[in-house]
Amino acid sequence: MALHLIIPTLILVIGVGNDLKSRKVRNYLILIFIFCSIANTFYFSGVDGLKMGGISLLVALGCCLPLVLPKIMGAGDMKLLMAFAINVAPMSTFYVFMYSFIWGALLGLLQALLKGQGMSLFHNTIAIVTSGKKAVSPEKLHKIPYTVALLFGWLTQLTLTGFRG
């Protein structure tokens, strides 16, 4: 693995650990991740890398904000992806987001099935599709730690690009 990919991988691994432990991504961790990301990007790519990292951060914001505003995705997950994005190219950020969407759906389905809530998930999905999110009370919605899906999306991106990011 290229050395410049260690920090973004660690950001997601630590984010997953924190999310699984406390069910949220802490803001102090996000600040540490942003500092490490800026240092990592500047060390390996200089000012041009920081410019590219800024564009990647905006890509992450643009992908996540439409999902955070209606509370489909948590703001902590968005901030984690933004801190991560500073380290990688804009297209990598976009692909990680898209792969994480697929992983999130698979993990959510698996979680519901393992908990014996497959029919509940099916009925909630039908209610949301036909009547909108308000048709299902928040207590009945299935939630997953999305940081896991982000990590799996990143690992998918690494695998498909031959560990070039």
Tab-separated table of C-alpha atoms in Angstrom:
chain	number	residue	atom	x	y	z
A	1	MET	CA	0.000	0.000	0.000
A	2	ALA	CA	1.264	3.446	-0.844
A	3	LEU	CA	2.255	5.405	2.251
A	4	HIS	CA	-0.076	8.307	1.488
A	5	LEU	CA	-3.067	5.941	1.815
A	6	ILE	CA	-2.329	4.971	5.422
A	7	ILE	CA	-3.826	8.136	6.968
A	8	PRO	CA	-7.157	7.990	5.093
A	9	THR	CA	-7.468	4.302	5.961
A	10	LEU	CA	-6.724	5.001	9.626
A	11	ILE	CA	-9.263	7.830	9.653
A	12	LEU	CA	-12.004	5.450	8.581
A	13	VAL	CA	-10.881	2.595	10.856
A	14	ILE	CA	-10.766	4.879	13.916
A	15	GLY	CA	-14.082	6.441	12.876
A	16	VAL	CA	-15.670	2.979	12.687
A	17	GLY	CA	-14.317	2.041	16.115
A	18	ASN	CA	-15.632	5.238	17.660
A	19	ASP	CA	-19.004	4.925	15.928
A	20	LEU	CA	-19.491	1.312	17.008
A	21	LYS	CA	-18.520	2.159	20.586
A	22	SER	CA	-20.522	5.365	21.083
A	23	ARG	CA	-22.973	5.394	18.112
A	24	LYS	CA	-21.611	8.785	16.986
A	25	VAL	CA	-18.507	10.301	15.431
A	26	ARG	CA	-16.992	12.752	17.910
A	27	ASN	CA	-16.164	16.294	16.745
A	28	TYR	CA	-12.766	16.321	18.467
A	29	LEU	CA	-11.824	13.281	16.369
A	30	ILE	CA	-12.958	15.067	13.215
A	31	LEU	CA	-10.679	18.016	14.069
A	32	ILE	CA	-7.742	15.655	14.632
A	33	PHE	CA	-8.543	13.872	11.359
A	34	ILE	CA	-8.664	17.158	9.443
A	35	PHE	CA	-5.304	18.229	10.860
A	36	CYS	CA	-3.732	14.849	10.017
A	37	SER	CA	-5.288	14.933	6.539
A	38	ILE	CA	-3.920	18.385	5.769
A	39	ALA	CA	-0.464	17.398	7.040
A	40	ASN	CA	-0.533	14.113	5.099
A	41	THR	CA	-1.659	15.746	1.870
A	42	PHE	CA	0.836	18.597	2.139
A	43	TYR	CA	3.703	16.201	2.936
A	44	PHE	CA	3.041	13.909	-0.021
A	45	SER	CA	1.589	16.348	-2.598
A	46	GLY	CA	2.374	19.919	-1.545
A	47	VAL	CA	0.123	22.892	-2.214
A	48	ASP	CA	-1.315	21.324	-5.372
A	49	GLY	CA	-2.383	18.334	-3.286
A	50	LEU	CA	-4.099	20.643	-0.812
A	51	LYS	CA	-6.008	22.276	-3.666
A	52	MET	CA	-7.097	18.849	-4.876
A	53	GLY	CA	-7.986	17.893	-1.296
A	54	GLY	CA	-10.172	20.977	-1.044
A	55	ILE	CA	-12.015	19.961	-4.194
A	56	SER	CA	-12.424	16.438	-2.796
A	57	LEU	CA	-13.819	17.893	0.419
A	58	LEU	CA	-16.390	19.829	-1.624
A	59	VAL	CA	-17.288	16.645	-3.524
A	60	ALA	CA	-17.904	14.889	-0.195
A	61	LEU	CA	-20.009	17.819	1.003
A	62	GLY	CA	-21.995	17.884	-2.232
A	63	CYS	CA	-22.678	14.148	-2.092
A	64	CYS	CA	-23.628	14.038	1.588
A	65	LEU	CA	-25.454	17.301	2.278
A	66	PRO	CA	-28.609	16.302	0.364
A	67	LEU	CA	-28.762	13.209	2.590
A	68	VAL	CA	-27.905	14.965	5.853
A	69	LEU	CA	-30.540	17.702	5.577
A	70	PRO	CA	-33.508	15.265	5.592
A	71	LYS	CA	-31.649	13.165	8.212
A	72	ILE	CA	-31.126	10.168	5.960
A	73	MET	CA	-27.405	10.277	6.804
A	74	GLY	CA	-25.815	11.507	10.008
A	75	ALA	CA	-23.774	14.706	10.050
A	76	GLY	CA	-20.914	12.850	11.751
A	77	ASP	CA	-20.694	10.480	8.782
A	78	MET	CA	-20.582	13.475	6.440
A	79	LYS	CA	-17.814	15.146	8.474
A	80	LEU	CA	-15.843	11.891	8.550
A	81	LEU	CA	-16.083	11.556	4.767
A	82	MET	CA	-15.018	15.196	4.376
A	83	ALA	CA	-11.949	14.702	6.600
A	84	PHE	CA	-11.131	11.519	4.684
A	85	ALA	CA	-11.636	13.237	1.300
A	86	ILE	CA	-8.802	15.716	1.870
A	87	ASN	CA	-6.409	12.786	1.333
A	88	VAL	CA	-7.738	11.415	-1.946
A	89	ALA	CA	-8.666	12.547	-5.455
A	90	PRO	CA	-12.155	13.946	-6.081
A	91	MET	CA	-13.181	10.958	-8.218
A	92	SER	CA	-12.000	8.568	-5.502
A	93	THR	CA	-14.160	10.445	-3.009
A	94	PHE	CA	-17.152	10.125	-5.306
A	95	TYR	CA	-16.557	6.411	-5.906
A	96	VAL	CA	-16.077	5.732	-2.188
A	97	PHE	CA	-19.392	7.471	-1.542
A	98	MET	CA	-21.154	5.441	-4.249
A	99	TYR	CA	-19.647	2.135	-3.072
A	100	SER	CA	-20.577	2.998	0.511
A	101	PHE	CA	-24.174	3.467	-0.611
A	102	ILE	CA	-24.192	-0.083	-1.969
A	103	TRP	CA	-22.475	-1.428	1.164
A	104	GLY	CA	-24.900	0.490	3.376
A	105	ALA	CA	-27.872	-1.129	1.651
A	106	LEU	CA	-26.325	-4.593	1.946
A	107	LEU	CA	-25.348	-4.108	5.591
A	108	GLY	CA	-28.777	-2.726	6.463
A	109	LEU	CA	-30.486	-5.675	4.816
A	110	LEU	CA	-28.161	-8.135	6.556
A	111	GLN	CA	-28.699	-6.436	9.925
A	112	ALA	CA	-32.487	-6.559	9.551
A	113	LEU	CA	-32.431	-10.215	8.525
A	114	LEU	CA	-30.121	-11.230	11.385
A	115	LYS	CA	-32.403	-9.480	13.880
A	116	GLY	CA	-35.459	-11.208	12.424
A	117	GLN	CA	-36.837	-7.882	11.190
A	118	GLY	CA	-36.964	-8.651	7.477
A	119	MET	CA	-40.736	-8.211	7.198
A	120	SER	CA	-40.604	-4.997	9.224
A	121	LEU	CA	-37.939	-3.656	6.846
A	122	PHE	CA	-40.094	-4.652	3.884
A	123	HIS	CA	-43.185	-2.893	5.287
A	124	ASN	CA	-41.168	0.226	6.222
A	125	THR	CA	-39.686	0.363	2.723
A	126	ILE	CA	-43.119	0.097	1.096
A	127	ALA	CA	-44.500	2.808	3.423
A	128	ILE	CA	-41.600	5.164	2.679
A	129	VAL	CA	-41.812	4.616	-1.087
A	130	THR	CA	-45.567	5.154	-1.198
A	131	SER	CA	-46.006	7.885	1.427
A	132	GLY	CA	-42.596	9.376	2.161
A	133	LYS	CA	-40.357	9.172	5.215
A	134	LYS	CA	-43.015	10.637	7.536
A	135	ALA	CA	-45.125	7.484	7.051
A	136	VAL	CA	-42.830	5.536	9.400
A	137	SER	CA	-42.011	6.669	12.926
A	138	PRO	CA	-38.271	7.181	13.587
A	139	GLU	CA	-38.303	4.381	16.181
A	140	LYS	CA	-39.291	1.865	13.500
A	141	LEU	CA	-36.593	2.850	11.003
A	142	HIS	CA	-33.578	0.580	10.679
A	143	LYS	CA	-30.289	2.351	11.313
A	144	ILE	CA	-26.770	1.141	10.660
A	145	PRO	CA	-23.410	2.604	11.657
A	146	TYR	CA	-22.717	4.164	8.244
A	147	THR	CA	-19.012	4.530	9.004
A	148	VAL	CA	-18.724	0.780	8.378
A	149	ALA	CA	-20.199	1.265	4.906
A	150	LEU	CA	-17.738	4.130	4.277
A	151	LEU	CA	-14.809	1.910	5.282
A	152	PHE	CA	-16.068	-0.907	3.044
A	153	GLY	CA	-16.526	1.609	0.216
A	154	TRP	CA	-12.903	2.715	0.649
A	155	LEU	CA	-11.660	-0.884	0.732
A	156	THR	CA	-13.646	-1.561	-2.448
A	157	GLN	CA	-12.057	1.476	-4.114
A	158	LEU	CA	-8.584	0.338	-3.046
A	159	THR	CA	-9.214	-3.158	-4.359
A	160	LEU	CA	-10.560	-1.987	-7.713
A	161	THR	CA	-7.700	0.475	-8.271
A	162	GLY	CA	-4.920	-1.899	-7.238
A	163	PHE	CA	-4.299	-0.004	-3.972
A	164	ARG	CA	-3.624	3.294	-5.731
A	165	GLY	CA	-6.592	5.050	-4.104
